[in-house]
C-alpha positions as a printed Julia matrix, in Angstrom:
211×3 Matrix{Float64}:
 -10.71  38.37  -42.56
 -11.79  36.16  -45.44
 -14.56  33.59  -45.02
 -13.91  30.08  -46.35
 -16.42  30.48  -49.2
 -14.7   33.69  -50.3
 -11.32  31.98  -50.3
 -12.62  29.07  -52.39
 -14.11  31.59  -54.81
 -10.56  32.82  -55.52
  -9.91  29.62  -57.5
  -9.35  30.22  -61.23
 -12.36  30.17  -63.52
 -12.97  26.64  -64.73
 -11.31  25.0   -61.74
 -13.09  21.97  -60.36
 -14.14  22.52  -56.74
 -14.65  19.44  -54.58
 -16.49  19.75  -51.27
 -14.83  17.54  -48.66
 -17.88  17.44  -46.36
 -19.26  14.27  -47.95
 -15.9   12.5   -48.25
 -14.17  10.27  -45.72
 -10.49  10.8   -44.96
  -9.62   7.74  -47.05
 -11.65   9.06  -49.99
  -9.89  12.41  -49.8
  -6.46  10.78  -49.92
  -7.5    8.54  -52.81
  -8.88  11.53  -54.73
  -5.65  13.49  -54.27
  -3.65  10.54  -55.59
  -5.99   9.94  -58.53
  -6.06  13.56  -59.66
  -2.33  14.0   -59.02
  -1.49  11.01  -61.2
  -3.4   12.64  -64.03
  -0.93  15.53  -63.91
  -3.47  18.06  -62.7
  -2.57  20.93  -60.41
  -4.43  20.07  -57.22
  -4.83  22.27  -54.14
  -5.95  20.72  -50.87
  -7.17  23.73  -48.92
  -6.99  23.47  -45.14
  -7.64  26.0   -42.41
  -4.78  26.77  -40.02
  -1.88  24.35  -39.68
  -2.79  21.12  -41.51
  -0.36  19.07  -39.39
  -1.95  20.01  -36.06
  -5.03  17.79  -35.73
  -5.54  18.42  -39.44
  -4.75  14.88  -40.71
  -2.54  16.35  -43.4
   0.17  13.83  -42.54
  -2.07  10.97  -43.68
  -2.7   12.63  -47.03
   0.98  13.5   -47.5
   1.98   9.89  -46.78
  -0.58   8.62  -49.28
   0.85  10.89  -51.98
   4.43   9.96  -51.12
   3.65   6.22  -51.25
   1.97   6.7   -54.63
   4.95   8.61  -55.99
   2.92  11.77  -56.58
   5.06  14.9   -56.11
   3.62  17.59  -53.87
   4.63  20.56  -51.74
   3.18  21.92  -48.52
   2.48  25.61  -47.96
   2.36  26.18  -44.18
  -0.58  28.01  -42.68
  -1.04  29.95  -39.46
  -2.22  27.52  -36.82
  -5.45  28.2   -34.99
  -3.42  27.36  -31.9
  -1.8   30.79  -32.29
  -4.4   32.81  -34.16
  -7.6   31.93  -32.29
  -6.53  32.87  -28.74
  -4.83  36.0   -30.08
  -8.03  37.02  -31.84
  -9.77  36.83  -28.45
  -7.09  38.85  -26.66
  -5.72  35.78  -24.85
  -1.93  35.26  -24.81
  -1.08  31.59  -24.43
   2.0   32.41  -22.37
   2.64  35.31  -20.04
   5.41  35.97  -17.57
   4.36  34.91  -14.11
   1.18  33.19  -15.32
   2.06  30.62  -17.94
   5.31  29.35  -19.39
   3.89  26.12  -20.8
   1.18  25.25  -23.31
  -0.45  21.82  -23.51
  -2.46  21.0   -26.63
  -4.95  18.14  -26.83
  -7.87  16.92  -28.91
 -11.13  16.9   -26.98
 -12.86  14.56  -29.41
 -12.78  11.73  -26.84
 -12.15  12.88  -23.24
 -12.05   9.28  -22.04
  -8.86   8.8   -24.05
  -7.12  11.67  -22.25
  -5.08  11.48  -19.07
  -7.28  13.98  -17.25
  -5.33  13.59  -14.02
  -2.1   14.62  -15.74
  -3.82  17.47  -17.58
  -5.35  18.74  -14.34
  -1.85  18.89  -12.8
  -0.14  20.4   -15.83
   0.98  24.0   -15.29
   0.34  26.79  -17.74
  -2.31  26.89  -20.45
  -4.42  24.04  -21.79
  -5.73  24.37  -25.36
  -8.38  21.94  -26.57
  -9.13  21.34  -30.24
 -12.46  19.77  -31.21
 -13.64  19.98  -27.62
 -16.89  21.9   -27.94
 -19.22  18.9   -28.11
 -17.51  17.19  -25.17
 -16.77  20.29  -23.1
 -19.05  19.27  -20.24
 -17.32  15.94  -19.72
 -13.88  17.45  -20.22
 -14.41  20.27  -17.72
 -15.98  17.94  -15.16
 -13.13  15.48  -15.56
 -10.51  18.18  -14.99
 -12.32  19.48  -11.9
 -12.78  15.95  -10.54
  -9.03  15.45  -10.89
  -8.12  18.57   -8.97
  -8.19  21.45  -11.43
  -9.8   24.38   -9.57
 -13.36  25.01  -10.78
 -12.62  28.75  -10.74
  -9.81  28.43  -13.31
 -10.52  30.96  -16.09
 -11.67  29.34  -19.33
 -12.79  30.53  -22.73
 -14.44  29.17  -25.84
 -13.58  31.05  -29.03
 -15.85  30.32  -31.98
 -15.28  31.15  -35.66
 -12.27  33.28  -34.77
 -11.14  36.06  -37.14
 -14.41  35.89  -39.1
 -17.38  38.25  -38.98
 -19.11  35.72  -36.71
 -16.38  35.5   -34.1
 -17.79  34.86  -30.63
 -15.96  34.54  -27.32
 -17.47  33.07  -24.15
 -15.48  33.28  -20.92
 -16.41  31.67  -17.61
 -14.81  29.68  -14.79
 -13.93  26.11  -15.74
 -16.8   24.73  -13.66
 -19.31  26.85  -15.58
 -17.81  27.09  -19.06
 -19.8   24.2   -20.6
 -23.15  25.71  -19.59
 -22.06  29.22  -20.61
 -20.94  28.04  -24.05
 -23.94  25.78  -24.71
 -25.13  27.92  -27.65
 -21.73  28.46  -29.24
 -21.33  27.3   -32.83
 -18.4   25.19  -34.06
 -15.63  25.37  -35.03
 -14.33  26.52  -31.67
 -11.18  26.34  -29.6
 -11.17  25.97  -25.81
  -8.53  27.74  -23.72
  -8.14  26.98  -20.02
  -5.73  28.79  -17.71
  -4.98  32.0   -15.85
  -4.01  33.78  -19.09
  -7.69  33.85  -20.08
  -8.26  36.56  -17.45
  -5.92  38.88  -19.4
  -8.66  39.26  -22.01
 -10.25  41.71  -19.54
  -7.52  44.23  -20.32
  -6.15  43.17  -23.71
  -8.16  44.08  -26.83
  -9.52  41.32  -29.0
  -8.04  41.17  -32.49
 -11.13  39.79  -34.19
 -12.68  40.71  -37.5
 -14.51  43.81  -36.3
 -11.41  45.24  -34.61
  -9.27  44.65  -37.72
 -11.98  46.13  -39.93
 -12.15  49.27  -37.79
  -8.37  49.64  -37.84
  -8.35  49.4   -41.65
 -11.03  52.1   -41.83
  -8.93  54.38  -39.61
  -5.84  53.74  -41.72
  -7.72  54.75  -44.87
């Protein structure tokens, strides 16, 4: 697996690299438009699927409104890759035939009662910081506290970490986990006991065997 810094280092020599950490979403869109209008070849690098909680739609609309031509190269969504890297299938016959995806940035904006009743697997993006409130809200609305849950941090990198615990305990168990992380809640999480993780170390070992 390639770390973000290694991927950025693949840019051609002489390319201008712009760190987005100090820029607001509006500033990013304005920068893309400004550089695009100058006829430069601009790459907006995003992890995973930029249209799934990635705000890529806002940037694409800004370019379209400005008349700047662009194309989108799809990525592999963390919705698929992160659970798989932890050995967690999102669906499984007899356990889950439905996946619900939400942003955990603001649990108060979620219909926790509906989410607690929803069958299948619940996947939470950006839910690490609010995991305590989210888990408590689900339990308060009827989701069994013993529902298997997992937090997968920095998936597919050399620092991948997976914490699994019942829903009622997952926030405390994952208190030291580093972002970015994805939260998976549902019976499928228990399958990680028997399915191998597909993280960086496993892939590295398989490559060594192949050689």
